Amino acid sequence: NAGVTQTPKFRVLKTGQSMTLLCAQDMNHEYMYWYRQDPGMGLRLIHYSVGEGTTAKGEVPDGYNVSRLKKQNFLLGLESAAPSQTSVYFCASRSWSGKSSGNTIYFGEGSWLTVV
Amino acid sequence: GESVGLHLPTLSVQEGDNSIINCAYSNSASDYFIWYKQESGKGPQFIIDIRSNMDKRQGQRVTVLLNKTVKHLSLQIAATQPGDSAVYFCAEILLQTGANNLFFGTGTRLTVIP
């Protein structure tokens, strides 16, 4: 059971370049998330999805786009990378459980992105 | 969650001692609280969670205490080991707000001194 897998793990981009981060989960989770983590700060939500074909903005969505064409995949795109987007990106997923247990969020191992 | 700052709070403990990591949360309506451990270069790992209608929950070597009166959460680690060195952060969940209902604190860096 792989859990949540992110690719690539490391990437260096030049300002203005575009790229896509791929997140894949094999737990049949409905919800998927993209976070960024910067030094001295907690996780900040970029975009999220409550199911296949749906996406929504989080706390810091500007400069990013996402797509959820398949339930198991959640893609994060940078159309024109900026140095301010240098960060560690984490994908996460969880199942819907209402008020019962099972609200645990599972994270990927992270993708280190540097924009020069 | 915790206020965002430029520096992570730090805690250093001797191997074998007990550790207590604290978290102040912001929303009295939060339904769940989760503690995560994040080792260097890795993603956050689930440690333990607690529902808002509980005051205490125990796991293996860890105990979470919830004080709703002062909106405070703590993680106690018994007999701290070098492998416990990591950043620990709490998260609060508001179920009524749907999927976008997770709020993370900044984190505390725990260093275990052998």
Tab-separated table of C-alpha atoms in Angstrom:
chain	number	residue	atom	x	y	z
A	1	ASN	CA	0.000	0.000	0.000
A	2	ALA	CA	1.802	3.118	-1.252
A	3	GLY	CA	-0.494	5.678	0.427
A	4	VAL	CA	0.116	9.138	-1.007
A	5	THR	CA	2.821	9.471	-3.636
A	6	GLN	CA	4.180	12.728	-5.008
A	7	THR	CA	6.312	13.272	-8.084
A	8	PRO	CA	8.780	14.765	-8.648
A	9	LYS	CA	10.525	14.954	-5.286
A	10	PHE	CA	12.921	17.718	-6.331
A	11	ARG	CA	12.774	20.280	-9.111
A	12	VAL	CA	14.569	23.483	-10.026
A	13	LEU	CA	12.743	25.894	-12.301
A	14	LYS	CA	13.648	29.155	-13.942
A	15	THR	CA	11.352	32.115	-13.416
A	16	GLY	CA	8.517	31.973	-15.926
A	17	GLN	CA	8.713	28.237	-16.560
A	18	SER	CA	5.743	25.997	-15.997
A	19	MET	CA	5.496	22.620	-14.341
A	20	THR	CA	3.048	20.155	-12.840
A	21	LEU	CA	3.285	18.256	-9.572
A	22	LEU	CA	1.479	14.945	-9.500
A	23	CYS	CA	-0.155	13.443	-6.444
A	24	ALA	CA	-1.534	9.920	-6.446
A	25	GLN	CA	-3.339	8.101	-3.621
A	26	ASP	CA	-4.401	4.467	-3.530
A	27	MET	CA	-6.743	4.649	-0.525
A	28	ASN	CA	-9.872	5.593	-2.497
A	29	HIS	CA	-10.093	8.871	-0.569
A	30	GLU	CA	-12.596	11.499	-1.605
A	31	TYR	CA	-10.717	14.546	-0.373
A	32	MET	CA	-7.335	15.640	-1.621
A	33	TYR	CA	-5.272	18.692	-0.746
A	34	TRP	CA	-2.193	20.607	-1.828
A	35	TYR	CA	-0.266	22.484	0.854
A	36	ARG	CA	2.914	24.486	0.831
A	37	GLN	CA	5.277	24.715	3.756
A	38	ASP	CA	7.757	27.538	4.185
A	39	PRO	CA	10.455	27.907	6.872
A	40	GLY	CA	9.028	28.918	10.232
A	41	MET	CA	5.479	28.565	9.035
A	42	GLY	CA	2.896	25.868	9.211
A	43	LEU	CA	1.160	24.215	6.307
A	44	ARG	CA	-0.878	26.561	4.138
A	45	LEU	CA	-3.631	25.223	1.938
A	46	ILE	CA	-3.312	26.062	-1.756
A	47	HIS	CA	-6.216	24.172	-3.340
A	48	TYR	CA	-8.308	21.188	-2.447
A	49	SER	CA	-10.792	18.792	-3.985
A	50	VAL	CA	-13.820	17.045	-2.528
A	51	GLY	CA	-14.120	14.561	-5.353
A	52	GLU	CA	-13.393	13.709	-8.963
A	53	GLY	CA	-13.971	16.678	-11.235
A	54	THR	CA	-14.169	19.245	-8.417
A	55	THR	CA	-11.607	21.713	-7.108
A	56	ALA	CA	-11.697	24.693	-4.782
A	57	LYS	CA	-9.365	27.450	-3.621
A	58	GLY	CA	-7.635	27.344	-0.297
A	59	GLU	CA	-5.765	29.981	1.651
A	60	VAL	CA	-3.022	30.790	-0.911
A	61	PRO	CA	-4.279	29.837	-4.397
A	62	ASP	CA	-2.746	32.622	-6.490
A	63	GLY	CA	-0.272	31.428	-9.116
A	64	TYR	CA	-1.454	27.809	-8.959
A	65	ASN	CA	-4.017	25.722	-10.774
A	66	VAL	CA	-5.240	22.211	-10.027
A	67	SER	CA	-7.144	19.419	-11.681
A	68	ARG	CA	-8.811	16.240	-10.412
A	69	LEU	CA	-9.698	14.283	-13.534
A	70	LYS	CA	-9.416	10.952	-11.738
A	71	LYS	CA	-10.296	10.237	-8.130
A	72	GLN	CA	-6.848	8.942	-7.321
A	73	ASN	CA	-4.900	11.845	-8.840
A	74	PHE	CA	-4.627	15.515	-7.927
A	75	LEU	CA	-2.387	17.702	-10.074
A	76	LEU	CA	-0.879	21.037	-9.040
A	77	GLY	CA	0.260	23.314	-11.845
A	78	LEU	CA	2.439	26.391	-11.900
A	79	GLU	CA	1.857	28.242	-15.172
A	80	SER	CA	4.590	30.849	-14.733
A	81	ALA	CA	6.860	30.072	-11.803
A	82	ALA	CA	8.051	32.881	-9.532
A	83	PRO	CA	10.794	32.853	-6.861
A	84	SER	CA	8.078	33.339	-4.220
A	85	GLN	CA	6.852	29.857	-5.115
A	86	THR	CA	10.072	28.280	-3.866
A	87	SER	CA	8.758	25.996	-1.165
A	88	VAL	CA	8.066	22.439	-0.113
A	89	TYR	CA	4.775	21.158	-1.439
A	90	PHE	CA	2.765	18.467	0.291
A	91	CYS	CA	-0.160	16.558	-1.046
A	92	ALA	CA	-2.622	14.982	1.352
A	93	SER	CA	-5.781	12.935	1.237
A	94	ARG	CA	-8.501	11.721	3.575
A	95	SER	CA	-11.824	9.960	3.419
A	96	TRP	CA	-15.148	11.596	4.180
A	97	SER	CA	-16.419	10.450	7.535
A	98	GLY	CA	-18.889	13.012	8.853
A	99	LYS	CA	-18.771	13.015	12.631
A	100	SER	CA	-17.386	9.527	13.027
A	101	SER	CA	-13.730	8.567	13.186
A	102	GLY	CA	-11.455	8.485	10.172
A	103	ASN	CA	-10.676	12.141	9.789
A	104	THR	CA	-6.980	11.413	9.662
A	105	ILE	CA	-5.175	13.097	6.832
A	106	TYR	CA	-2.387	11.202	5.113
A	107	PHE	CA	0.480	13.155	3.634
A	108	GLY	CA	2.909	12.492	0.842
A	109	GLU	CA	6.651	12.813	1.345
A	110	GLY	CA	6.860	16.294	-0.170
A	111	SER	CA	8.156	17.938	-3.333
A	112	TRP	CA	10.997	20.441	-3.004
A	113	LEU	CA	10.655	23.180	-5.604
A	114	THR	CA	13.206	25.926	-6.183
A	115	VAL	CA	12.527	28.782	-8.583
A	116	VAL	CA	15.594	30.753	-9.632
B	1	GLY	CA	-4.277	27.549	15.304
B	2	GLU	CA	-1.042	28.961	16.579
B	3	SER	CA	0.078	32.364	15.451
B	4	VAL	CA	2.405	32.329	12.501
B	5	GLY	CA	5.936	33.392	13.393
B	6	LEU	CA	9.388	33.544	11.871
B	7	HIS	CA	10.896	31.026	14.299
B	8	LEU	CA	9.640	27.690	15.447
B	9	PRO	CA	9.303	27.235	19.197
B	10	THR	CA	11.891	24.744	20.362
B	11	LEU	CA	12.035	22.194	23.127
B	12	SER	CA	15.134	20.276	24.175
B	13	VAL	CA	14.882	17.284	26.480
B	14	GLN	CA	17.215	14.631	27.768
B	15	GLU	CA	16.763	11.126	26.461
B	16	GLY	CA	14.504	9.218	28.811
B	17	ASP	CA	12.733	12.286	30.158
B	18	ASN	CA	9.107	13.087	29.395
B	19	SER	CA	8.293	15.789	26.827
B	20	ILE	CA	5.318	18.116	26.797
B	21	ILE	CA	4.502	20.029	23.635
B	22	ASN	CA	1.819	22.666	23.742
B	23	CYS	CA	-0.586	24.099	21.198
B	24	ALA	CA	-3.102	26.916	21.482
B	25	TYR	CA	-5.994	26.635	19.069
B	26	SER	CA	-8.286	29.372	17.918
B	27	ASN	CA	-11.741	28.007	17.216
B	28	SER	CA	-13.893	26.826	20.094
B	29	ALA	CA	-16.138	25.032	17.580
B	30	SER	CA	-13.413	22.647	16.411
B	31	ASP	CA	-14.528	19.009	16.481
B	32	TYR	CA	-11.236	17.137	16.278
B	33	PHE	CA	-7.630	17.802	17.077
B	34	ILE	CA	-4.704	15.923	15.602
B	35	TRP	CA	-1.027	15.824	16.431
B	36	TYR	CA	1.479	15.270	13.638
B	37	LYS	CA	5.188	14.513	13.679
B	38	GLN	CA	7.378	15.742	10.852
B	39	GLU	CA	10.935	14.511	10.530
B	40	SER	CA	13.437	16.389	8.445
B	41	GLY	CA	12.832	15.865	4.745
B	42	LYS	CA	9.626	13.928	5.233
B	43	GLY	CA	5.921	14.498	5.199
B	44	PRO	CA	3.860	14.879	8.373
B	45	GLN	CA	2.927	11.635	10.097
B	46	PHE	CA	-0.205	11.117	12.155
B	47	ILE	CA	0.467	10.518	15.857
B	48	ILE	CA	-2.814	10.738	17.714
B	49	ASP	CA	-6.137	12.528	17.572
B	50	ILE	CA	-8.796	13.506	20.085
B	51	ARG	CA	-12.417	14.483	19.766
B	52	SER	CA	-13.643	17.721	21.256
B	53	ASN	CA	-15.860	15.853	23.735
B	54	MET	CA	-12.838	14.188	25.334
B	55	ASP	CA	-10.256	15.544	27.773
B	56	LYS	CA	-7.582	12.937	27.408
B	57	ARG	CA	-6.533	10.185	25.074
B	58	GLN	CA	-3.603	7.827	25.351
B	59	GLY	CA	-1.613	6.049	22.720
B	60	GLN	CA	1.643	4.207	22.720
B	61	ARG	CA	4.005	6.414	24.765
B	62	VAL	CA	1.923	9.479	23.897
B	63	THR	CA	-0.945	11.225	25.649
B	64	VAL	CA	-2.970	14.131	24.355
B	65	LEU	CA	-4.738	16.466	26.754
B	66	LEU	CA	-7.450	18.880	25.712
B	67	ASN	CA	-8.501	21.880	27.782
B	68	LYS	CA	-11.415	23.517	26.017
B	69	THR	CA	-11.786	26.209	28.654
B	70	VAL	CA	-8.527	27.837	27.638
B	71	LYS	CA	-8.394	26.334	24.125
B	72	HIS	CA	-5.200	24.468	24.803
B	73	LEU	CA	-3.919	21.153	23.551
B	74	SER	CA	-0.837	19.294	24.709
B	75	LEU	CA	1.100	16.256	23.594
B	76	GLN	CA	3.006	14.313	26.208
B	77	ILE	CA	5.700	11.882	25.101
B	78	ALA	CA	6.892	9.442	27.736
B	79	ALA	CA	10.518	8.328	27.935
B	80	THR	CA	11.585	10.473	25.007
B	81	GLN	CA	13.940	8.787	22.569
B	82	PRO	CA	16.350	10.214	19.955
B	83	GLY	CA	13.951	9.045	17.259
B	84	ASP	CA	11.364	11.440	18.648
B	85	SER	CA	13.404	14.423	17.460
B	86	ALA	CA	11.204	16.176	14.916
B	87	VAL	CA	8.805	19.058	14.433
B	88	TYR	CA	5.430	18.463	16.041
B	89	PHE	CA	2.355	20.399	15.124
B	90	CYS	CA	-1.296	20.281	15.950
B	91	ALA	CA	-4.233	20.605	13.629
B	92	GLU	CA	-7.867	21.384	14.354
B	93	ILE	CA	-10.813	20.226	12.329
B	94	LEU	CA	-14.251	21.768	11.970
B	95	LEU	CA	-16.484	19.103	10.471
B	96	GLN	CA	-19.386	21.413	9.745
B	97	THR	CA	-17.428	23.457	7.232
B	98	GLY	CA	-16.807	20.609	4.807
B	99	ALA	CA	-13.503	19.606	3.271
B	100	ASN	CA	-11.754	22.939	3.789
B	101	ASN	CA	-11.815	22.513	7.509
B	102	LEU	CA	-8.268	21.751	8.543
B	103	PHE	CA	-6.141	24.317	10.314
B	104	PHE	CA	-2.525	23.681	11.236
B	105	GLY	CA	-0.353	25.287	13.857
B	106	THR	CA	3.193	26.439	13.173
B	107	GLY	CA	4.884	23.598	15.010
B	108	THR	CA	7.395	22.966	17.787
B	109	ARG	CA	10.856	21.542	17.159
B	110	LEU	CA	11.715	18.818	19.661
B	111	THR	CA	15.391	17.959	20.101
B	112	VAL	CA	16.317	14.940	22.180
B	113	ILE	CA	19.735	15.105	23.801
B	114	PRO	CA	21.372	11.663	24.102
